[in-house]
mmCIF file of C-alpha atoms in Angstrom:
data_model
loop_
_atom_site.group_PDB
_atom_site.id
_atom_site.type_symbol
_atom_site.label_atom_id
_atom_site.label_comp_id
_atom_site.label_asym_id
_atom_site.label_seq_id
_atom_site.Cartn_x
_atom_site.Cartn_y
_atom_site.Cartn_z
ATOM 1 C CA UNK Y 1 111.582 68.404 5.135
ATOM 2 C CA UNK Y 2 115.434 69.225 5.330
ATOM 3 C CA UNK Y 3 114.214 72.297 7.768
ATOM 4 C CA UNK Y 4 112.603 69.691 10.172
ATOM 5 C CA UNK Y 5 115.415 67.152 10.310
ATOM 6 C CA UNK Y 6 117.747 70.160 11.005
ATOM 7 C CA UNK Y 7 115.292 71.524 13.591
ATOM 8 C CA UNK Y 8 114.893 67.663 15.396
ATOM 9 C CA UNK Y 9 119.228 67.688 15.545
ATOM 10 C CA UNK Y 10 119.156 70.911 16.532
ATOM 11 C CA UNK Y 11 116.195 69.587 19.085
ATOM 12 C CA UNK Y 12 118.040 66.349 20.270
ATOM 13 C CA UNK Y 13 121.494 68.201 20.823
ATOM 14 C CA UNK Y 14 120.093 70.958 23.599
ATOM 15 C CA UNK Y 15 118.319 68.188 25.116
ATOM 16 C CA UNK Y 16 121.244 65.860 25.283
ATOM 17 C CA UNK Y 17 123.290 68.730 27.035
ATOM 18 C CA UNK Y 18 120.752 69.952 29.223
ATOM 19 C CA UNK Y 19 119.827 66.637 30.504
ATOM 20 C CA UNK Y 20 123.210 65.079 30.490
ATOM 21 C CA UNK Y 21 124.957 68.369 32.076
ATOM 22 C CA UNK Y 22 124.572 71.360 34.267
ATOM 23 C CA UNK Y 23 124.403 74.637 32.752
ATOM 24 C CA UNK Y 24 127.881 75.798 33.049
ATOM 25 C CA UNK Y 25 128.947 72.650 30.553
ATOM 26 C CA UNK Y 26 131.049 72.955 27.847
ATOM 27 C CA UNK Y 27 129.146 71.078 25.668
ATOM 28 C CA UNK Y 28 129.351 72.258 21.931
ATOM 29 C CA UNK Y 29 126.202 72.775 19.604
ATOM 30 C CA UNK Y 30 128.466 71.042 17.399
ATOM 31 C CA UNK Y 31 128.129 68.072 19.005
ATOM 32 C CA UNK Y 32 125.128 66.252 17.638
ATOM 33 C CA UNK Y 33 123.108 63.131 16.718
ATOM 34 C CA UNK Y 34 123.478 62.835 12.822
ATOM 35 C CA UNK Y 35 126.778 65.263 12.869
ATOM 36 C CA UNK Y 36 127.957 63.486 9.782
ATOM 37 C CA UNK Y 37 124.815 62.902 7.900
ATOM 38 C CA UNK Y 38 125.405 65.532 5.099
ATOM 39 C CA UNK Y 39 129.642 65.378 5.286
ATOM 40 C CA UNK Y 40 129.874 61.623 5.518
ATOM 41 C CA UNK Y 41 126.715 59.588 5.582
ATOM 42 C CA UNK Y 42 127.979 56.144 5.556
ATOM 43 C CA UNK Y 43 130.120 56.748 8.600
ATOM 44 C CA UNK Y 44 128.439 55.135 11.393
ATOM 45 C CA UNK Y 45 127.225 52.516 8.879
ATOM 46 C CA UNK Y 46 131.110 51.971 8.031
ATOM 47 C CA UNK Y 47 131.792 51.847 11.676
ATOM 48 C CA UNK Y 48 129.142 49.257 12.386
ATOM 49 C CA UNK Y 49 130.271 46.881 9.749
ATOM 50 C CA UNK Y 50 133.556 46.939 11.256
ATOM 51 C CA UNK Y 51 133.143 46.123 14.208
ATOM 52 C CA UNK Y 52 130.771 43.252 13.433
ATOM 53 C CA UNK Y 53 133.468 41.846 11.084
ATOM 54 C CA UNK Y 54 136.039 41.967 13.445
ATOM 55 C CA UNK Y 55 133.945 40.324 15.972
ATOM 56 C CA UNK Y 56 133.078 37.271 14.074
ATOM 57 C CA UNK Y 57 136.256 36.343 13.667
ATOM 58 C CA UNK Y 58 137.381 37.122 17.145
ATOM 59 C CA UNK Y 59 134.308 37.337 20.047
ATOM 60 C CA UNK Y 60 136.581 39.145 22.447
ATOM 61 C CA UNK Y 61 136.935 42.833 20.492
ATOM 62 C CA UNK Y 62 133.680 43.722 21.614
ATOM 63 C CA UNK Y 63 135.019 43.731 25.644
ATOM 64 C CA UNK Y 64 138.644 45.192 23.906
ATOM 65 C CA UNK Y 65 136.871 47.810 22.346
ATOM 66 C CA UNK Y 66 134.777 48.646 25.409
ATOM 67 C CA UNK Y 67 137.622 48.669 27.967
ATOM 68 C CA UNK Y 68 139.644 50.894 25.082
ATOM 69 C CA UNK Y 69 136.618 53.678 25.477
ATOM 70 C CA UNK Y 70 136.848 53.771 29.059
ATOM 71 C CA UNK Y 71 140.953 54.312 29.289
ATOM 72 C CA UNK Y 72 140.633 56.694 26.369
ATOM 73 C CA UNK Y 73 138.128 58.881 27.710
ATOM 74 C CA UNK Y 74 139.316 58.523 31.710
ATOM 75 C CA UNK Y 75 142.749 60.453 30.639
ATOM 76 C CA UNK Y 76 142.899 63.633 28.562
ATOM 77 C CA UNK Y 77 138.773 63.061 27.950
ATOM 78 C CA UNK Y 78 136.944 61.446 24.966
ATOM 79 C CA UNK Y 79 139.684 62.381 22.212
ATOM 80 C CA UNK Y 80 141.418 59.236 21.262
ATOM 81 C CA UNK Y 81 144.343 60.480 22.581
ATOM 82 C CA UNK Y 82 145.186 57.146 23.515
ATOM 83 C CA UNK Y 83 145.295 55.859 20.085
ATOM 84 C CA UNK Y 84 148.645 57.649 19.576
ATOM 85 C CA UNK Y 85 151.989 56.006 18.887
ATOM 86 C CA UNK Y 86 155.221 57.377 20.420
ATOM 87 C CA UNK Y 87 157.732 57.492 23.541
ATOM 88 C CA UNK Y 88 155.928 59.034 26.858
ATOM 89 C CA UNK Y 89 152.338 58.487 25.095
ATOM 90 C CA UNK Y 90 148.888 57.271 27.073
ATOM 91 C CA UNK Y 91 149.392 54.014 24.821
ATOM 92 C CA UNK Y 92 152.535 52.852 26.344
ATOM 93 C CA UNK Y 93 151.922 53.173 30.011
ATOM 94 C CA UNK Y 94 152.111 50.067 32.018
ATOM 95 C CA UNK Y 95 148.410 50.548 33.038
ATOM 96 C CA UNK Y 96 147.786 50.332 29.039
ATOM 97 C CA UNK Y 97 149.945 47.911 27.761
ATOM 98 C CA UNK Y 98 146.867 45.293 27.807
ATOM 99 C CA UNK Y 99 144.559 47.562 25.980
ATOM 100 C CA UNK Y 100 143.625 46.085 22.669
ATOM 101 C CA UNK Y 101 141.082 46.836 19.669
ATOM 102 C CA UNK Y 102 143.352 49.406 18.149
ATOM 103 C CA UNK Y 103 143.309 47.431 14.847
ATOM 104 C CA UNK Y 104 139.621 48.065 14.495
ATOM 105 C CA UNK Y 105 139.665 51.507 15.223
ATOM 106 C CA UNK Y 106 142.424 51.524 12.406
ATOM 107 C CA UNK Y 107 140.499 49.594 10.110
ATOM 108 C CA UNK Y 108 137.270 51.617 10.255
ATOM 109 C CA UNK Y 109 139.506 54.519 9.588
ATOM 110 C CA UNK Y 110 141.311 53.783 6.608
ATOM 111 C CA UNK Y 111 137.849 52.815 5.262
ATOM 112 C CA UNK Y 112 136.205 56.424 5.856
ATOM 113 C CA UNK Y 113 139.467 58.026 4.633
ATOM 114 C CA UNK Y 114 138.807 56.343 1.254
ATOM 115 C CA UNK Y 115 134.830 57.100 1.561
ATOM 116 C CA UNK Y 116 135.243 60.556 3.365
ATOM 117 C CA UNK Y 117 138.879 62.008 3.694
ATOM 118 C CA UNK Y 118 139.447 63.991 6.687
ATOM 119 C CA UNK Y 119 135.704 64.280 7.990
ATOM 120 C CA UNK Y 120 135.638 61.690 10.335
ATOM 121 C CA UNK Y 121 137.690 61.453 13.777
ATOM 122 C CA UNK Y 122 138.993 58.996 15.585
ATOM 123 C CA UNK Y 123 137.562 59.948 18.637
ATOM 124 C CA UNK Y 124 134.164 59.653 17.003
ATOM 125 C CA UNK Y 125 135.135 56.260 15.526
ATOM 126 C CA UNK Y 126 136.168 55.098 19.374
ATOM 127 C CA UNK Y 127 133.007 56.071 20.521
ATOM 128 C CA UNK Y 128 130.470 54.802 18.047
ATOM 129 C CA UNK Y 129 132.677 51.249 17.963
ATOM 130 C CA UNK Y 130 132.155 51.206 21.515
ATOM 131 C CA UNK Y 131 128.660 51.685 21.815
ATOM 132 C CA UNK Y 132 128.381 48.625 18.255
ATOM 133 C CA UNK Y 133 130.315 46.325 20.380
ATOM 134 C CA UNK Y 134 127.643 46.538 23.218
ATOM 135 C CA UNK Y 135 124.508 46.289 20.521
ATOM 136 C CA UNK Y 136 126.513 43.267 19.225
ATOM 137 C CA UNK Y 137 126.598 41.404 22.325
ATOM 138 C CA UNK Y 138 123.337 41.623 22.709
ATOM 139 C CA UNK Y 139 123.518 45.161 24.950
ATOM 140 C CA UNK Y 140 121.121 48.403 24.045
ATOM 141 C CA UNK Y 141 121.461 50.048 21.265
ATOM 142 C CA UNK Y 142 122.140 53.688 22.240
ATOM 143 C CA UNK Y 143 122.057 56.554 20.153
ATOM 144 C CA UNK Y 144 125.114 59.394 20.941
ATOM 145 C CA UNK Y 145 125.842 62.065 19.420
ATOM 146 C CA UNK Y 146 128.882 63.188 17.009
ATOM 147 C CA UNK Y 147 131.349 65.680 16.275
ATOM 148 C CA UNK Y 148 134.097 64.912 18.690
ATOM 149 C CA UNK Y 149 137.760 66.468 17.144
ATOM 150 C CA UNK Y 150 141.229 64.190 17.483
ATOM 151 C CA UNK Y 151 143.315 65.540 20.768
ATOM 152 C CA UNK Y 152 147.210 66.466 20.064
ATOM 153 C CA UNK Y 153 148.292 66.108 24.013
ATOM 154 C CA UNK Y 154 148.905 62.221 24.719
ATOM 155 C CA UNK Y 155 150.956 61.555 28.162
ATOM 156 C CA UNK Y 156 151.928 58.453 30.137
ATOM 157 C CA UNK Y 157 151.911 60.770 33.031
ATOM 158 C CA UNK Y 158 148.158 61.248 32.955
ATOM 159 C CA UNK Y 159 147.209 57.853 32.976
ATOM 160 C CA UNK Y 160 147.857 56.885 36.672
ATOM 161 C CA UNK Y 161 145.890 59.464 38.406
ATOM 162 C CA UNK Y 162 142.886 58.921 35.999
ATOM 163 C CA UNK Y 163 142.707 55.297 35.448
ATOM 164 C CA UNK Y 164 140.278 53.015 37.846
ATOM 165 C CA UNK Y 165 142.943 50.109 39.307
ATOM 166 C CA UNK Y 166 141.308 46.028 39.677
ATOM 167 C CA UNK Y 167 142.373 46.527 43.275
ATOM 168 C CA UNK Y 168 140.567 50.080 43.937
ATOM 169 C CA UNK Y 169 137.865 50.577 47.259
ATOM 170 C CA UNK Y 170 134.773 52.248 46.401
ATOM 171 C CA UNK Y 171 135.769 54.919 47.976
ATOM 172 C CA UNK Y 172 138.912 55.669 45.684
ATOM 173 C CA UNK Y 173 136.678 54.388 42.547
ATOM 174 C CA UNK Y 174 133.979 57.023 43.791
ATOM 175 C CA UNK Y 175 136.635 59.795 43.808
ATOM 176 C CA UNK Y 176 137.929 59.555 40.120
ATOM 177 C CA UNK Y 177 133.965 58.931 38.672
ATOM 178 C CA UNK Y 178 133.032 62.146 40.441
ATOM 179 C CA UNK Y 179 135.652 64.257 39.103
ATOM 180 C CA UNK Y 180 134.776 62.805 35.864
ATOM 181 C CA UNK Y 181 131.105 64.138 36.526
ATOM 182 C CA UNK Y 182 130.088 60.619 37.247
ATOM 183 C CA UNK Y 183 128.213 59.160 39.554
ATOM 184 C CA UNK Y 184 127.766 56.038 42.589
ATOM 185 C CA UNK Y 185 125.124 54.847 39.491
ATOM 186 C CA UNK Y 186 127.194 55.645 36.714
ATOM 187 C CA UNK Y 187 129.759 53.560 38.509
ATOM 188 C CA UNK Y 188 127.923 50.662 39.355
ATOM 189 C CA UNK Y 189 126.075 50.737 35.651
ATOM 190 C CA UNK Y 190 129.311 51.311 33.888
ATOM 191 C CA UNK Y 191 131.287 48.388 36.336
ATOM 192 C CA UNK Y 192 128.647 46.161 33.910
ATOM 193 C CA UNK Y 193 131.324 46.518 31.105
ATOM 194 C CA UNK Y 194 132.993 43.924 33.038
ATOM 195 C CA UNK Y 195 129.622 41.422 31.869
ATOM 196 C CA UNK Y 196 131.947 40.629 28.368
ATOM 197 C CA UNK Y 197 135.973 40.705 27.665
ATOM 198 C CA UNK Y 198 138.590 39.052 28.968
ATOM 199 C CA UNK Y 199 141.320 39.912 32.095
ATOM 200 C CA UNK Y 200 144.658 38.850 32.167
ATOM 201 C CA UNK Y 201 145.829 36.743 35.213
ATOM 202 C CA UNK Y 202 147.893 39.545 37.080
ATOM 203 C CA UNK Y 203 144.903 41.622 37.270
ATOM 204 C CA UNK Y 204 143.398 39.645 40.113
ATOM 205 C CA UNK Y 205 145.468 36.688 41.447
ATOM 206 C CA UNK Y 206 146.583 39.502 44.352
ATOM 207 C CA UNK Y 207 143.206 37.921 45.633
ATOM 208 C CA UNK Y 208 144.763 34.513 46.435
ATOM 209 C CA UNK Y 209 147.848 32.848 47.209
ATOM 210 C CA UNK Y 210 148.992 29.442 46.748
ATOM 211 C CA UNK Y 211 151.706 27.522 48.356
ATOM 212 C CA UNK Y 212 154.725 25.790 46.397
ATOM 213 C CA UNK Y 213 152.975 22.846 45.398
ATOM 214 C CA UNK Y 214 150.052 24.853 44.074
ATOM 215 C CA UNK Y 215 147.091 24.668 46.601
ATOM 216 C CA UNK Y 216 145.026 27.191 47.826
ATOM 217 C CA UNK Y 217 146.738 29.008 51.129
ATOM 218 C CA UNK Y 218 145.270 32.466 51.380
ATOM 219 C CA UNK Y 219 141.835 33.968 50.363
ATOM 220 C CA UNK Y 220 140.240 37.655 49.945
ATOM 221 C CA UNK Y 221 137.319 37.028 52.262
ATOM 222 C CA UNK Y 222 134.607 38.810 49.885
ATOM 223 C CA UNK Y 223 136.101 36.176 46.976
ATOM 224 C CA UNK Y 224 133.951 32.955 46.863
ATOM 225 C CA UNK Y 225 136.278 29.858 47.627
ATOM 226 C CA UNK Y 226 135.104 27.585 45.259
ATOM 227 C CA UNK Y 227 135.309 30.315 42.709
ATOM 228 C CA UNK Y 228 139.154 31.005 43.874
ATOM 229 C CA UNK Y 229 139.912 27.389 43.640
ATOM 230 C CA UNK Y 230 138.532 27.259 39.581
ATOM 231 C CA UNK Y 231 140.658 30.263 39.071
ATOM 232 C CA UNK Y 232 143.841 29.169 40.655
ATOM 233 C CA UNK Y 233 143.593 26.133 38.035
ATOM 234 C CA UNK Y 234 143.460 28.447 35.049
ATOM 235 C CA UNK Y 235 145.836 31.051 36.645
ATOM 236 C CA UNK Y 236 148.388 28.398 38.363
ATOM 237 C CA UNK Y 237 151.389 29.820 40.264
ATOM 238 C CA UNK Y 238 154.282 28.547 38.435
ATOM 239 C CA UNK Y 239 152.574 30.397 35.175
ATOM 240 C CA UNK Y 240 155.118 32.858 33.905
ATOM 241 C CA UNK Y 241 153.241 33.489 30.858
ATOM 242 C CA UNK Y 242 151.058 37.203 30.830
ATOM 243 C CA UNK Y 243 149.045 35.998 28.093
ATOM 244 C CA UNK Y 244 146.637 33.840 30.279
ATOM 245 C CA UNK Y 245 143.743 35.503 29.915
ATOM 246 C CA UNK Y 246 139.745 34.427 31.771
ATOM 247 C CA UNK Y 247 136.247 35.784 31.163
ATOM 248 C CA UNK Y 248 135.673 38.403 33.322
ATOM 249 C CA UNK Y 249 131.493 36.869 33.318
ATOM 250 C CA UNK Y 250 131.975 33.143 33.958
ATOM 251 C CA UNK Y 251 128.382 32.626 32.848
ATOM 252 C CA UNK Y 252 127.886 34.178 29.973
ATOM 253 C CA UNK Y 253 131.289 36.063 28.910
ATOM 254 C CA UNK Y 254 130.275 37.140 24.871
ATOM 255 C CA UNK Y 255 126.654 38.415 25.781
ATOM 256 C CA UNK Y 256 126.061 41.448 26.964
ATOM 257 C CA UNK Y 257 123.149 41.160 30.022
ATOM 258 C CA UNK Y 258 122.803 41.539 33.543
ATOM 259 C CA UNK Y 259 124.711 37.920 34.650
ATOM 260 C CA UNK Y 260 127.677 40.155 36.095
ATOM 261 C CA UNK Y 261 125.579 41.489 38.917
ATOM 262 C CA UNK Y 262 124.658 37.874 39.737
ATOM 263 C CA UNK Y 263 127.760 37.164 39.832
ATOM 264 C CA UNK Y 264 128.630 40.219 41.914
ATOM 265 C CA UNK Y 265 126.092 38.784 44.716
ATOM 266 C CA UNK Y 266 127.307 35.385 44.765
ATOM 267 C CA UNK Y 267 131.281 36.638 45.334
ATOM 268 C CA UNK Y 268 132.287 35.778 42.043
ATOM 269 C CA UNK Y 269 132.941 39.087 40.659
ATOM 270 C CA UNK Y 270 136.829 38.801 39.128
ATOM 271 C CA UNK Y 271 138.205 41.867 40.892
ATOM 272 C CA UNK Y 272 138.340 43.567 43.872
ATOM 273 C CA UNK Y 273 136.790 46.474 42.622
ATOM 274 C CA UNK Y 274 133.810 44.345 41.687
ATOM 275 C CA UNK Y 275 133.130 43.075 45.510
ATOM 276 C CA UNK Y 276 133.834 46.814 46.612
ATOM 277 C CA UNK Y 277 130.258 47.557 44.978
ATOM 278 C CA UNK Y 278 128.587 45.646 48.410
ATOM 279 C CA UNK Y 279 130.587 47.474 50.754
ATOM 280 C CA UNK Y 280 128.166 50.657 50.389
ATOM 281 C CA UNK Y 281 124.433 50.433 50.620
ATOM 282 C CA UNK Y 282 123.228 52.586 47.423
ATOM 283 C CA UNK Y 283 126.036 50.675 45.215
ATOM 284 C CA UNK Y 284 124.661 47.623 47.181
ATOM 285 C CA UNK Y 285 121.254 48.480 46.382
ATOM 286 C CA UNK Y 286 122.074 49.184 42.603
ATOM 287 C CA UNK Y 287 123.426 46.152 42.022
ATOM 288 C CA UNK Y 288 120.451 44.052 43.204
ATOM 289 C CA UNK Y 289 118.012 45.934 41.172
ATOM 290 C CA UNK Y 290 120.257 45.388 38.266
ATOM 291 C CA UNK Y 291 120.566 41.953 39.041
ATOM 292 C CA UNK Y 292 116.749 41.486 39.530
ATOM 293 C CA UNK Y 293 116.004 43.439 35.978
ATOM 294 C CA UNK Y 294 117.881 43.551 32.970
ATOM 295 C CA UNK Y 295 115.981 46.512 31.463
ATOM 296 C CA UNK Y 296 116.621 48.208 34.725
ATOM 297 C CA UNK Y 297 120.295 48.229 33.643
ATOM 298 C CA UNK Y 298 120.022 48.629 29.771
ATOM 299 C CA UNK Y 299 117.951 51.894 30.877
ATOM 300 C CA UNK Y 300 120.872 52.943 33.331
ATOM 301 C CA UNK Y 301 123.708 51.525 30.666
ATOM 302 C CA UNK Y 302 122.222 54.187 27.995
ATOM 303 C CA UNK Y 303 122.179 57.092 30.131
ATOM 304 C CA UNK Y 304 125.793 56.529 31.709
ATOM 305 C CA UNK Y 305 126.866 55.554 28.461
ATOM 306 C CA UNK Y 306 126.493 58.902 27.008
ATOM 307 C CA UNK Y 307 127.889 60.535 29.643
ATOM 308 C CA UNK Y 308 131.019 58.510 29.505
ATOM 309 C CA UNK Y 309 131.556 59.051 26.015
ATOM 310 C CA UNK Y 310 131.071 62.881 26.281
ATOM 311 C CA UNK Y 311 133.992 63.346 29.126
ATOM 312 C CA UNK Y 312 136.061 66.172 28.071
ATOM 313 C CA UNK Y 313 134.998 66.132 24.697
ATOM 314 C CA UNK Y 314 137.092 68.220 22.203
ATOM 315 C CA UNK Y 315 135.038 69.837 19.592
ATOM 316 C CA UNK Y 316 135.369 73.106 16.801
ATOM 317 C CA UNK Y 317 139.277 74.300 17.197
ATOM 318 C CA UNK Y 318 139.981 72.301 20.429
ATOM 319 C CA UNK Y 319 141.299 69.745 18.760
ATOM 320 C CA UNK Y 320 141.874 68.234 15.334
ATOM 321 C CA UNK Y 321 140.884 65.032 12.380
ATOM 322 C CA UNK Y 322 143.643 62.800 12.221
ATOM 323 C CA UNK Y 323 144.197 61.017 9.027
ATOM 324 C CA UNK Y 324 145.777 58.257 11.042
ATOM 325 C CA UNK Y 325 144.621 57.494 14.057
ATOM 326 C CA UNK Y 326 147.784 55.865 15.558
ATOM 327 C CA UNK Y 327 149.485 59.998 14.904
ATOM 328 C CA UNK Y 328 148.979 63.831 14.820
ATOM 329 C CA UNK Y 329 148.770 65.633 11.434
ATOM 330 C CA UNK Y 330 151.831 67.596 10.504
#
């Protein structure tokens, strides 16, 4: 019996990297569906249970938690480097500053260091907590495989030239997916992330303009109008406050389903790098199957999933298990 499982892992992991990635990849054998089933068996259970307790009491960590996976694994790769405290770190770029979910990530961890002391990484805990948050909402549950180690390099300098901007062409989006190894479909299928969470006002309102008395003066043509007008209410000039936060899915912004690409066709996507997806015909084309068939996208959303949360994985000596997530061991 213990022969077979060990064979199916062993089965699962080649086929993950040979599909997934060409045959020059990096990809470890170490990296594996059920990598902690024998060290720390609880772990993704632990993980799970976290994140569904911090969601009921707050229904935005899911999109917090989602949006922390992608800057985490766009800089440095999948390694939780951005989980690390300190001057000149990923954490305290301006481009990260509205990142959130690092509590959860924390709590899950001090949980497995009681359960399973320095077996489980962070990076690991990112991912899985990432891919609960989407099951939560209602999103496919995906199964990825394990083993990722804690990076020690964490830079504010990286971020920049890694990180997708709101106000990014396709083009420039294209550019930074592809020398992630992603795709125009990973980009459209990952750009559904944007179907839960929360963005703050200063993330879009370069779309619009509004006079002194507040009305509406100037418009992004490829933003609907009425659409601008609803969010010049909730984002109002004279608003000094960077807390102001709207639902990136106006629809249905805690459930994770296909209502963002509807939105996408009707104008009403919340950023400019949302609209972008119609200004090229496969993107185009992506986004109206995904809009026409929600198990179209779940399909894609599993696939590109996985490949997001294996960027520039760190595994055997490349990198290391933090006991706290938030620093490096000694």
């Amino acid at each position: 019996m213990d022969c077979a499982y060990n064979f199916l892992k062993l089965l699962v992991s080649v086929t993950f990297c040979l599909t997934l990635y060409p045959p020059f990849s990096s990809c470890s054998s170490t990296l594996s569906v059920g990598f902690y089933a024998a060290s720390c068996p609880a772990a993704e259970i632990i993980v799970k249970n976290t994140v569904r307790s911090a969601s009921d009491l707050d229904p935005t960590i899911p999109g917090k938690l989602l949006r922390l996976l992608f800057h985490d694994c766009f800089v440095e790769g999948c390694d939780a480097s951005i989980l690390l405290q300190g001057n000149g770190t990923e954490r305290g770029d301006p481009a990260n500053r509205s990142v959130q979910g690092f509590s959860v990530i924390d709590s899950a961890k001090r949980l497995l260091e009681i359960f399973c002391p320095q077996t489980v990484s962070c990076a690991d805990i990112l991912a899985l907590a990432a891919r609960d948050a989407v099951e939560y909402t209602g999103g496919p549950s995906v199964q990825i495989p394990t083993g990722r180690r804690d990076g020690r390099v964490s830079a504010a300098a990286n971020v920049r030239p890694n990180i997708i901007d709101t106000s990014f062409t396709l083009d420039e989006m294209a550019k930074i997916f592809s020398a992630k190894g992603l795709s125009i479909n990973d980009l459209v299928t990952l750009s559904g992330a944007h179907t839960i969470g929360k963005s703050h006002c200063s993330s879009f309102n370069d779309r619009f303009k509004l006079d002194s008395s507040g009305n509406l003066t100037v418009i992004d043509s490829s933003l609907d109008r009425q659409y601008a007008v609803q969010l010049t209410k909730m984002c109002p000039a004279a608003a000094k406050d960077d807390s102001i936060t709207v639902n990136n899915d106006p629809g249905t912004p805690f459930q994770f389903d296909n209502e963002y690409y509807k939105m996408v066709l009707e104008h009403k996507g919340l950023f400019q790098s949302d609209s972008a997806l119609l200004n090229e015909e496969t993107a185009r084309n992506k986004v109206v199957e995904f809009a026409e068939s929600q198990d179209s996208f779940f399909e894609s959303w599993a696939l590109s999933f996985l490949k997001l949360s294996n960027i520039g994985v760190k595994t055997d000596d490349q990198g290391e298990i933090r006991q706290s997530c938030s620093m490096p061991n000694r």
